[in-house]
PDB file of C-alpha atoms in Angstrom:
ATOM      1  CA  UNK A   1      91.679  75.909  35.721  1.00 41.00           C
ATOM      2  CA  UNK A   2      92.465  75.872  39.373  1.00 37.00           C
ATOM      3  CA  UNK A   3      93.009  72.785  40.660  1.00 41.00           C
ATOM      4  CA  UNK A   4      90.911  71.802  43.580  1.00 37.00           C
ATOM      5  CA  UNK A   5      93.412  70.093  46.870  1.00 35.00           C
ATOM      6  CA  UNK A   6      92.222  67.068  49.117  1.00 36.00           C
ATOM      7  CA  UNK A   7      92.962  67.388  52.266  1.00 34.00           C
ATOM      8  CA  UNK A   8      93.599  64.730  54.998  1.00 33.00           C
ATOM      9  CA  UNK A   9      91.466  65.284  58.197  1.00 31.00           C
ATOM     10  CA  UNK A  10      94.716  64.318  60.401  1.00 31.00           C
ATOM     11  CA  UNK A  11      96.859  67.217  60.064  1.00 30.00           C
ATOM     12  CA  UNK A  12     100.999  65.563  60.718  1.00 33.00           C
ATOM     13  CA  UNK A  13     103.407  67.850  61.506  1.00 34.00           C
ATOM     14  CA  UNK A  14     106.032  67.019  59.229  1.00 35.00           C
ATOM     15  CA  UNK A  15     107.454  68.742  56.220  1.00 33.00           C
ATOM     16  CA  UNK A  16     107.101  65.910  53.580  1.00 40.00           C
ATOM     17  CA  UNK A  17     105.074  63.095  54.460  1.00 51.00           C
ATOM     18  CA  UNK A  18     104.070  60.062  52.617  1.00 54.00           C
ATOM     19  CA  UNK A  19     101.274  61.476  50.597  1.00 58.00           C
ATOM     20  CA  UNK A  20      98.853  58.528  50.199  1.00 60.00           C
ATOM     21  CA  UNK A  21      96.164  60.452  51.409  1.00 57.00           C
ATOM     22  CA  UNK A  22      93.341  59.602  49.465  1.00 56.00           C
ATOM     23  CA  UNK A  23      89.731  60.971  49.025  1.00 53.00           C
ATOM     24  CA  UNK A  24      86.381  60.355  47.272  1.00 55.00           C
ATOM     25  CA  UNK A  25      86.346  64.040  45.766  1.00 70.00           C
ATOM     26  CA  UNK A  26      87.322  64.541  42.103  1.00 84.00           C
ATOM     27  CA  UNK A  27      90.388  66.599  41.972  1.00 87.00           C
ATOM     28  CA  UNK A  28      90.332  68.789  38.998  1.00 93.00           C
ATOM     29  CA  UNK A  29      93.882  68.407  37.691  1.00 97.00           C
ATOM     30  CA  UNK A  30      95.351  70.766  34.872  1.00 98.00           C
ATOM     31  CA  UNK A  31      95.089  70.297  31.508  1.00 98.00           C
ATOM     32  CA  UNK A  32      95.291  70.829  27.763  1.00 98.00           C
ATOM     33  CA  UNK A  33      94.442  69.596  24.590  1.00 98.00           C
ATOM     34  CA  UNK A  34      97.353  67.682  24.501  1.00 98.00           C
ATOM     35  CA  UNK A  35      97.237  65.828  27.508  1.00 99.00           C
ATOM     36  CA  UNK A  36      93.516  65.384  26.943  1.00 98.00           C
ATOM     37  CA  UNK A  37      94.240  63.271  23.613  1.00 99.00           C
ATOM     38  CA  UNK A  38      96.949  61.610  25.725  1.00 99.00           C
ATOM     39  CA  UNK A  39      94.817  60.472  28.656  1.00 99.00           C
ATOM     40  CA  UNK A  40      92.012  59.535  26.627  1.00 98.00           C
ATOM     41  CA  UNK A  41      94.000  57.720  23.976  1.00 99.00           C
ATOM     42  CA  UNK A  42      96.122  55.909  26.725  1.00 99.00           C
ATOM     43  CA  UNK A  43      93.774  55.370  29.877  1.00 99.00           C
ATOM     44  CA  UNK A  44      92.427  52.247  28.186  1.00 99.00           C
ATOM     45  CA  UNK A  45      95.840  50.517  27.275  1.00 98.00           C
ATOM     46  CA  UNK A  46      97.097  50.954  31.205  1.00 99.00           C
ATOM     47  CA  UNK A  47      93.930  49.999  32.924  1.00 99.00           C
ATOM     48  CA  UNK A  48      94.283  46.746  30.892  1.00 99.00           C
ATOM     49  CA  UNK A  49      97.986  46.685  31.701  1.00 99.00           C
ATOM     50  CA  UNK A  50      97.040  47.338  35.291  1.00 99.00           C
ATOM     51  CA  UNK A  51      94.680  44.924  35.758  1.00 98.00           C
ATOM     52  CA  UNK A  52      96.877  42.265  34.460  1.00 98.00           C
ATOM     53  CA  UNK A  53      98.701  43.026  37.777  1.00 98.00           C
ATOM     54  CA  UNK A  54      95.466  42.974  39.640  1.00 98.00           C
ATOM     55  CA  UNK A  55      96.435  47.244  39.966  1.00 99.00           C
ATOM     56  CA  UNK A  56      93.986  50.085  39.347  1.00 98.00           C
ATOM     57  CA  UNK A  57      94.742  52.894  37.039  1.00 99.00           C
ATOM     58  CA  UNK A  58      93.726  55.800  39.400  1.00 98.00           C
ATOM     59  CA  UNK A  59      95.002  54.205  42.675  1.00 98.00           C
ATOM     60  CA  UNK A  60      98.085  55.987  44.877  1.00 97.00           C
ATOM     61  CA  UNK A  61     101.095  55.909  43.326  1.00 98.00           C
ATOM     62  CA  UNK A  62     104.824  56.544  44.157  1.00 98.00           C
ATOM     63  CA  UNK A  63     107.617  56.701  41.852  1.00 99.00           C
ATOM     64  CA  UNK A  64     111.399  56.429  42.921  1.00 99.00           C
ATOM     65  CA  UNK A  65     114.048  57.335  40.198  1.00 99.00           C
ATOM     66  CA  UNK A  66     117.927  55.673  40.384  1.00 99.00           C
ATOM     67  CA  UNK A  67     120.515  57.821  38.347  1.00 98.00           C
ATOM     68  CA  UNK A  68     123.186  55.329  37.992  1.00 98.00           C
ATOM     69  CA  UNK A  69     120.758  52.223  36.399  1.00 98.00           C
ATOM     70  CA  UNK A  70     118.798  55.390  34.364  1.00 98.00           C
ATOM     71  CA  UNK A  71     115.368  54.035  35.822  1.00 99.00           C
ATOM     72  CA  UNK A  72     111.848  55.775  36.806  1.00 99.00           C
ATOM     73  CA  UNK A  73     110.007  53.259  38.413  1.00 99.00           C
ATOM     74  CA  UNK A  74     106.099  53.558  39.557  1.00 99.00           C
ATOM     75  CA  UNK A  75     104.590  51.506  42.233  1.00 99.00           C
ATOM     76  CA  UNK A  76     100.912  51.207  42.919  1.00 99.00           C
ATOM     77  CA  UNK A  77      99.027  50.502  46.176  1.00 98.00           C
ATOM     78  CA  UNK A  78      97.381  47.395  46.000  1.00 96.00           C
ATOM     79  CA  UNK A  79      95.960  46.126  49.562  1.00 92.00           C
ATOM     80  CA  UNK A  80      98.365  46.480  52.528  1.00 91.00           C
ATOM     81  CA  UNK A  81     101.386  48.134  50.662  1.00 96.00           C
ATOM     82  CA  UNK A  82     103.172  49.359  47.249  1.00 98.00           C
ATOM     83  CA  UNK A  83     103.217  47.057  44.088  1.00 98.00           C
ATOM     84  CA  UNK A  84     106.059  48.148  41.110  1.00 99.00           C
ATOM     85  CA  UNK A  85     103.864  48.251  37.796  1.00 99.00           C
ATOM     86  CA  UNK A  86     106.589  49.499  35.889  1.00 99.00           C
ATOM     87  CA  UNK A  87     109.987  50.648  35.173  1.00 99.00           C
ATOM     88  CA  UNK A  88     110.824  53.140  32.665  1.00 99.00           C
ATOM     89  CA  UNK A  89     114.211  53.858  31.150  1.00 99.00           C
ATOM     90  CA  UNK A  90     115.519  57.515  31.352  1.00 99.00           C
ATOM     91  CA  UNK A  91     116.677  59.038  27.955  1.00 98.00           C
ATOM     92  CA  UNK A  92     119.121  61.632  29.516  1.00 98.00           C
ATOM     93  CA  UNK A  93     119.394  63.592  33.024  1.00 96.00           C
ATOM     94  CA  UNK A  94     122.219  66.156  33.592  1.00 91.00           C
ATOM     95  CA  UNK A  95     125.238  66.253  35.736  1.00 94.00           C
ATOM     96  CA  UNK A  96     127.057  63.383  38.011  1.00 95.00           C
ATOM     97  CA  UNK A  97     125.983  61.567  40.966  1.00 97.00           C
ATOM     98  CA  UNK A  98     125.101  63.393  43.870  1.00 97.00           C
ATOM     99  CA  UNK A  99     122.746  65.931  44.133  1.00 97.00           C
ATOM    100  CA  UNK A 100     121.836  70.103  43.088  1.00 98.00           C
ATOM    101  CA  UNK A 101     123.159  72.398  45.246  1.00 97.00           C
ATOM    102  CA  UNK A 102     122.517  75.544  42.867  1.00 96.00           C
ATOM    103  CA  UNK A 103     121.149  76.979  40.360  1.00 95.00           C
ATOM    104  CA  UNK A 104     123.163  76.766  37.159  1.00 93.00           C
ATOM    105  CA  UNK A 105     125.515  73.872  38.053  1.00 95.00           C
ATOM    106  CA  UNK A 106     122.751  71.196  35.677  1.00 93.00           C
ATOM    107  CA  UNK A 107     122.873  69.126  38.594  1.00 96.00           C
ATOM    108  CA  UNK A 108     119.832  66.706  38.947  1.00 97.00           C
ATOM    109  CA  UNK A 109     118.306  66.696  42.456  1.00 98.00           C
ATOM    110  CA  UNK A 110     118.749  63.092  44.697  1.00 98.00           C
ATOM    111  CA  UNK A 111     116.385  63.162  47.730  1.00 99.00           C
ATOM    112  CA  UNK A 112     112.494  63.124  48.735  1.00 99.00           C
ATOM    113  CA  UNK A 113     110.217  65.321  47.090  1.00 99.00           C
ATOM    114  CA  UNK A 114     106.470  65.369  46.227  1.00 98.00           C
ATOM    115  CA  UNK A 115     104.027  66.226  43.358  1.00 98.00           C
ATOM    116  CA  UNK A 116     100.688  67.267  43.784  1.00 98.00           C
ATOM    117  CA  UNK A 117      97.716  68.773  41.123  1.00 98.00           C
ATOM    118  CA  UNK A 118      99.025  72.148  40.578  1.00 98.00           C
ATOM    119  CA  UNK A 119     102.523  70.382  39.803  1.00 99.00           C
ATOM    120  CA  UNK A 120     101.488  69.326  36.719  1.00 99.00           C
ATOM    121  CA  UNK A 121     102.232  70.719  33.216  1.00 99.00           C
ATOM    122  CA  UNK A 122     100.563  69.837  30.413  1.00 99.00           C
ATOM    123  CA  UNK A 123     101.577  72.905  28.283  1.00 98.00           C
ATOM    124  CA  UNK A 124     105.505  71.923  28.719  1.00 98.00           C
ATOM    125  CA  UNK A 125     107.306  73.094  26.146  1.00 96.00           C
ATOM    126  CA  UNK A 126     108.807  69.171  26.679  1.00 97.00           C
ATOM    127  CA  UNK A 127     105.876  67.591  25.809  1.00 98.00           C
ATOM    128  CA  UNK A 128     104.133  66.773  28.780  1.00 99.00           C
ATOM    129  CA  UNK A 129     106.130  67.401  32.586  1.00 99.00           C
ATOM    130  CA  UNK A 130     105.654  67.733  36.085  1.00 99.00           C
ATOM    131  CA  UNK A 131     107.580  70.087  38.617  1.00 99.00           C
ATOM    132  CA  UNK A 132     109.257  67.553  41.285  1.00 98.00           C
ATOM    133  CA  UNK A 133     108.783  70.330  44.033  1.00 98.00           C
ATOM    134  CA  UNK A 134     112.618  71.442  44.334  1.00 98.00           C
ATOM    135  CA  UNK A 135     113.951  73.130  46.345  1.00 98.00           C
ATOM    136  CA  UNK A 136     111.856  70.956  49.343  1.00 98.00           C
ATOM    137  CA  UNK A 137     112.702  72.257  53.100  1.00 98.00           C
ATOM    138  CA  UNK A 138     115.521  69.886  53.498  1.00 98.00           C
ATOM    139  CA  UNK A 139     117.343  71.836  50.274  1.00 98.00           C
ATOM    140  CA  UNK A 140     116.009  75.133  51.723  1.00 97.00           C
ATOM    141  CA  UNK A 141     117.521  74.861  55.008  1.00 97.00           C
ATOM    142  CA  UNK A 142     120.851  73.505  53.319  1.00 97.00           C
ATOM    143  CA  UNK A 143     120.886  76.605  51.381  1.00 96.00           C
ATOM    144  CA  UNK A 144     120.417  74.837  47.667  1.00 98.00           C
ATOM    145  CA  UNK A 145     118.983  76.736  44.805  1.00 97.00           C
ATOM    146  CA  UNK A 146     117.370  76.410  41.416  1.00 96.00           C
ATOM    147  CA  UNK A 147     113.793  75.981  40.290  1.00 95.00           C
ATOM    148  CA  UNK A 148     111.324  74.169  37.892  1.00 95.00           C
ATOM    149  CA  UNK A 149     113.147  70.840  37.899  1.00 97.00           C
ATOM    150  CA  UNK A 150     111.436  68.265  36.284  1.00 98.00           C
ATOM    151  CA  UNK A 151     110.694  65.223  34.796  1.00 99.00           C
ATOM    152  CA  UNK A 152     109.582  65.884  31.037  1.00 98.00           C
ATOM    153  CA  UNK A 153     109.584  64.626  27.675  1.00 98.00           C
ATOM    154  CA  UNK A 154     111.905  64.461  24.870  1.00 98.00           C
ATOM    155  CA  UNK A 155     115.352  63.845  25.204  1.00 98.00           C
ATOM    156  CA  UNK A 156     117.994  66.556  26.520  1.00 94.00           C
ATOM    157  CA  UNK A 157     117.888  68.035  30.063  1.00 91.00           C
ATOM    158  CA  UNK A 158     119.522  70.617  32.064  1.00 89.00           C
ATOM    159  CA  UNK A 159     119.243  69.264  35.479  1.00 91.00           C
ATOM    160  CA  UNK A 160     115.736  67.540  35.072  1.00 97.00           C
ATOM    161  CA  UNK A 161     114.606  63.934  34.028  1.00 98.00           C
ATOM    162  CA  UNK A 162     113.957  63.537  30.083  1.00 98.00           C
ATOM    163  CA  UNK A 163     111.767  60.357  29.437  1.00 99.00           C
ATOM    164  CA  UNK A 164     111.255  61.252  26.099  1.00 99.00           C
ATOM    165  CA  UNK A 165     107.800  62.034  24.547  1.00 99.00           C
ATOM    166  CA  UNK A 166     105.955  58.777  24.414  1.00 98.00           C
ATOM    167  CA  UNK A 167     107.122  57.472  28.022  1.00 99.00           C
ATOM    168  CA  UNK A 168     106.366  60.557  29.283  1.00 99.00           C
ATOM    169  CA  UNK A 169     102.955  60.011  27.719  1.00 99.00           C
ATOM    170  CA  UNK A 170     102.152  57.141  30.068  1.00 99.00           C
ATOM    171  CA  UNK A 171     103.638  58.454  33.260  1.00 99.00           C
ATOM    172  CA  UNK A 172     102.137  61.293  32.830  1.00 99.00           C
ATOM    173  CA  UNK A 173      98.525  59.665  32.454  1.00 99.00           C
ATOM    174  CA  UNK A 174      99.055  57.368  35.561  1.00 99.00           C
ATOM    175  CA  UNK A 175      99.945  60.612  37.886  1.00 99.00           C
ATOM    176  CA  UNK A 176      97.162  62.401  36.135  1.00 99.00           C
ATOM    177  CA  UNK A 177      94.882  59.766  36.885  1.00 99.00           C
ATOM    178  CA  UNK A 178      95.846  59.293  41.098  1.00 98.00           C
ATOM    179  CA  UNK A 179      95.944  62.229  41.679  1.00 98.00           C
ATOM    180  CA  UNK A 180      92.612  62.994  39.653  1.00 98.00           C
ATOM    181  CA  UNK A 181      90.982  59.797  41.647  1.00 97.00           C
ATOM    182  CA  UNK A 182      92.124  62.257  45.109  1.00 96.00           C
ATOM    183  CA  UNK A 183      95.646  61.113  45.806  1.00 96.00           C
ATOM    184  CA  UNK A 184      96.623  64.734  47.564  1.00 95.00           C
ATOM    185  CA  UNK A 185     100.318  64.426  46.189  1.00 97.00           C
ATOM    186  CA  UNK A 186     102.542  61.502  45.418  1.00 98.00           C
ATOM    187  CA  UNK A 187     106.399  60.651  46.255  1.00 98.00           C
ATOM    188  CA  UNK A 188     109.081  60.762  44.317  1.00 99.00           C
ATOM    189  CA  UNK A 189     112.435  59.724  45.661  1.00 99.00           C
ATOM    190  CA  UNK A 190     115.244  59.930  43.873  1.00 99.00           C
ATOM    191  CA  UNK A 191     118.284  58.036  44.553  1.00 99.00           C
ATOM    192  CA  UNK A 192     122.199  58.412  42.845  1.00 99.00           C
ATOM    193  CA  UNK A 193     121.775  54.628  42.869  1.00 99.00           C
ATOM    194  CA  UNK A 194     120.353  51.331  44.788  1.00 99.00           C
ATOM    195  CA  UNK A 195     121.307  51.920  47.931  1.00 99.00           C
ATOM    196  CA  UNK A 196     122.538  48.322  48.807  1.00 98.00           C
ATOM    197  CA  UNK A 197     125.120  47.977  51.258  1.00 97.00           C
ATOM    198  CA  UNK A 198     127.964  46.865  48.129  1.00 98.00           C
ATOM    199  CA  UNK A 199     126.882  49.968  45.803  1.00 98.00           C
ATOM    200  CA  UNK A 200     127.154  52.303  48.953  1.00 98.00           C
ATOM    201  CA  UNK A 201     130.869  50.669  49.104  1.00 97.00           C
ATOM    202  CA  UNK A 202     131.539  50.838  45.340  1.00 97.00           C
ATOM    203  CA  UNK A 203     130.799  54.859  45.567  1.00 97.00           C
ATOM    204  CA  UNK A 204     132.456  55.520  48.624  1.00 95.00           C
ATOM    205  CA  UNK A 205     135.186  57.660  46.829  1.00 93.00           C
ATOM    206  CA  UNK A 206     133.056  59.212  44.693  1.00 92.00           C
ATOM    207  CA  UNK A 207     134.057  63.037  44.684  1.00 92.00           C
ATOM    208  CA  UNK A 208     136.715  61.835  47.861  1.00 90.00           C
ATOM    209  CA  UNK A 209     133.589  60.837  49.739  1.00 89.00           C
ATOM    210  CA  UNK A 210     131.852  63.898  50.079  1.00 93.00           C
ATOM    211  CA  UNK A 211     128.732  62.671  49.630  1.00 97.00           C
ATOM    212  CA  UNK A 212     128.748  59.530  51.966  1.00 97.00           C
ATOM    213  CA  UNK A 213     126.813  61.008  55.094  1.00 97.00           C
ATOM    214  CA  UNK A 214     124.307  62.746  52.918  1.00 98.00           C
ATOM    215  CA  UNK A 215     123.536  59.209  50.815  1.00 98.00           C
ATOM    216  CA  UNK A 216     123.500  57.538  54.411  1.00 98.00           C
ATOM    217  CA  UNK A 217     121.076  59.223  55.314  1.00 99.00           C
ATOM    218  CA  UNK A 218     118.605  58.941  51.948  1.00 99.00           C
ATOM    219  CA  UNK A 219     119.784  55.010  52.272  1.00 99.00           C
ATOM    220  CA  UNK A 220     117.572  55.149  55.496  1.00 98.00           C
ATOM    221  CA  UNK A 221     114.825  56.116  53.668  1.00 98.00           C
ATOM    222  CA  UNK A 222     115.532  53.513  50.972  1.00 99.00           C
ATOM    223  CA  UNK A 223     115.485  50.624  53.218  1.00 98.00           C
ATOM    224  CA  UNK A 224     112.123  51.883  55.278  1.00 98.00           C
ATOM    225  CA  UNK A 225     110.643  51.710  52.293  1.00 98.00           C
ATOM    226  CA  UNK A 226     111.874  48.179  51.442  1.00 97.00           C
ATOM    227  CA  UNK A 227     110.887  46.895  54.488  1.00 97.00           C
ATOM    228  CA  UNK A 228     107.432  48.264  54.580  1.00 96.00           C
ATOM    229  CA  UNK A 229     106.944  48.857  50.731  1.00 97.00           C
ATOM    230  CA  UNK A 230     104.591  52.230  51.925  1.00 97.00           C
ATOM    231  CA  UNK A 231     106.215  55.327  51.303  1.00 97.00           C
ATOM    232  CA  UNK A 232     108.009  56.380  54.824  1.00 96.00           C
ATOM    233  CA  UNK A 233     106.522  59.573  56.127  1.00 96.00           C
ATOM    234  CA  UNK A 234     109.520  61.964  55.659  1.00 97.00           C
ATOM    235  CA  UNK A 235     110.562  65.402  57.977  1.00 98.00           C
ATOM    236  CA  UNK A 236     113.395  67.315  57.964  1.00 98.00           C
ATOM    237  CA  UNK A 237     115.676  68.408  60.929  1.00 96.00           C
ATOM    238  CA  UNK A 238     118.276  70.801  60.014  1.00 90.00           C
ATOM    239  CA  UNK A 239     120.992  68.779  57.820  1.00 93.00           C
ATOM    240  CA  UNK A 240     118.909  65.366  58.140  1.00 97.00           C
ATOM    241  CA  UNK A 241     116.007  63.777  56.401  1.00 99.00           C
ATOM    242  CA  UNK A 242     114.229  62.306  59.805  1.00 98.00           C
ATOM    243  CA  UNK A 243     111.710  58.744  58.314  1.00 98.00           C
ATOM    244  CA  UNK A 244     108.838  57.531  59.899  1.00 96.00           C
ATOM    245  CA  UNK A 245     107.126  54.337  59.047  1.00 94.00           C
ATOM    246  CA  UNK A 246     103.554  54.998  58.249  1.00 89.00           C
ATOM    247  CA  UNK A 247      99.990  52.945  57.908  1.00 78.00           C
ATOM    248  CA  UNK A 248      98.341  52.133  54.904  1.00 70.00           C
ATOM    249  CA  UNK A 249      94.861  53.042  56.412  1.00 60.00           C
ATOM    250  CA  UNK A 250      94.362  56.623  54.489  1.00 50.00           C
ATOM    251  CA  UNK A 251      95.113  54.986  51.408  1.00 45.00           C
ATOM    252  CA  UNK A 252      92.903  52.313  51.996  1.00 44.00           C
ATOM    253  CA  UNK A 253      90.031  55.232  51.847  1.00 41.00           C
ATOM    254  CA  UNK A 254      87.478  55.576  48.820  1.00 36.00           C
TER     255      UNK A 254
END
């Protein structure tokens, strides 16, 4: 089935933005028979879980992933910003810190990408995934390459995410479900590690430094976020993520 897009009514002129666009209209997301069972078997469970934090199951999300700790966390708006629900231990991602820069080196990707509908993948031959939309412009523009990264069930990877099956299982039913309930697409940033000021200083020989501009510059994003817990609306300018701060009012929408 074709999924059906929101769209927001203000049009930004940015590459990436911060995605918490929401709408009344159903979204008609992909799906099979297994992720059918899955969200019906689940939904239940995490709307209790949910409302224990005073959360919605079906509300914008955002999910930011940390290589070094091996965490996939998932926040959910509640009010005037962000709330972390929960954080989910990765079972295995490929390659070091830092991020892809082509296809074949089973690098995992560090930066800011987004997931909408037609992202999903409920046929995975991993269980249950979701394509984290790389290469975005900034890896385009830098001359990266590779495809269909992802995060995925099970428990080997080759430059994607493995949750395994049954943590993938409720991810996958709380993206299903915002993005169902009109989220247009959510963000996922992914980080080589918490970008505090002493980790930034523990890794700053990593690989003789190479990558100490380029985690600068993701660190801005980092802290945006931390400041405002919304998302930052993200654009790209050449060899430079460029952040914005943005409102919660188009979440805030029915």
């Amino acid at each position: 089935m074709k999924p059906l897009i929101c769209s927001c009514a203000l049009i930004l002129m940015i590459i990436i933005n911060s995605g918490i666009c929401h709408s009344a209209t159903m979204v008609q997301t992909p799906a099979s028979e297994i992720s059918q069972e899955v969200v019906t078997r689940l939904s239940p469970e995490i709307t209790q879980a949910m409302e224990n934090k005073a959360l919605r199951l079906g509300a914008p999300i955002f999910m930011r992933i940390f290589k070094e700790s091996d965490e996939l966390e998932i926040w959910v708006l509640q009010g005037s910003g962000f709330v972390l629900f929960k954080t989910y231990r990765i079972c295995d991602y490929s390659g070091d810190l830092g991020p892809k820069e082509k296809e074949g080196d089973k690098q995992s990707p560090e930066g800011f990408y987004r997931v909408g509908p037609a992202q999903l993948n409920p046929w995975s031959r991993f269980h249950l995934a979701f394509n984290l939309g790389y290469p975005n412009e900034y890896d385009r523009l830098n001359g990266r390459t590779g495809n269909a990264l992802m995060v995925h069930g099970r428990c080997s990877s080759v430059g994607c995410f493995a949750m395994t099956d049954y943590r993938m299982e409720e991810i996958y039913t709380i993206a299903d479900a915002a993005l169902a309930n009109g989220q247009e697409s959510f963000a996922v940033h992914i980080f080589p590690f918490r970008m505090t000021a002493e980790n930034m200083r523990r890794h700053q020989d990593h690989q003789d430094g190479r990558w100490q501009r380029y985690w600068r510059n993701l660190k801005e994003g980092y802290d945006l976020f931390k400041r405002t817990a919304i998302p930052p609306e993200v654009a790209v300018d050449r060899d430079r993520y460029l952040f914005k701060a943005t409102t919660i009012e188009l979440a805030r929408q029915p």
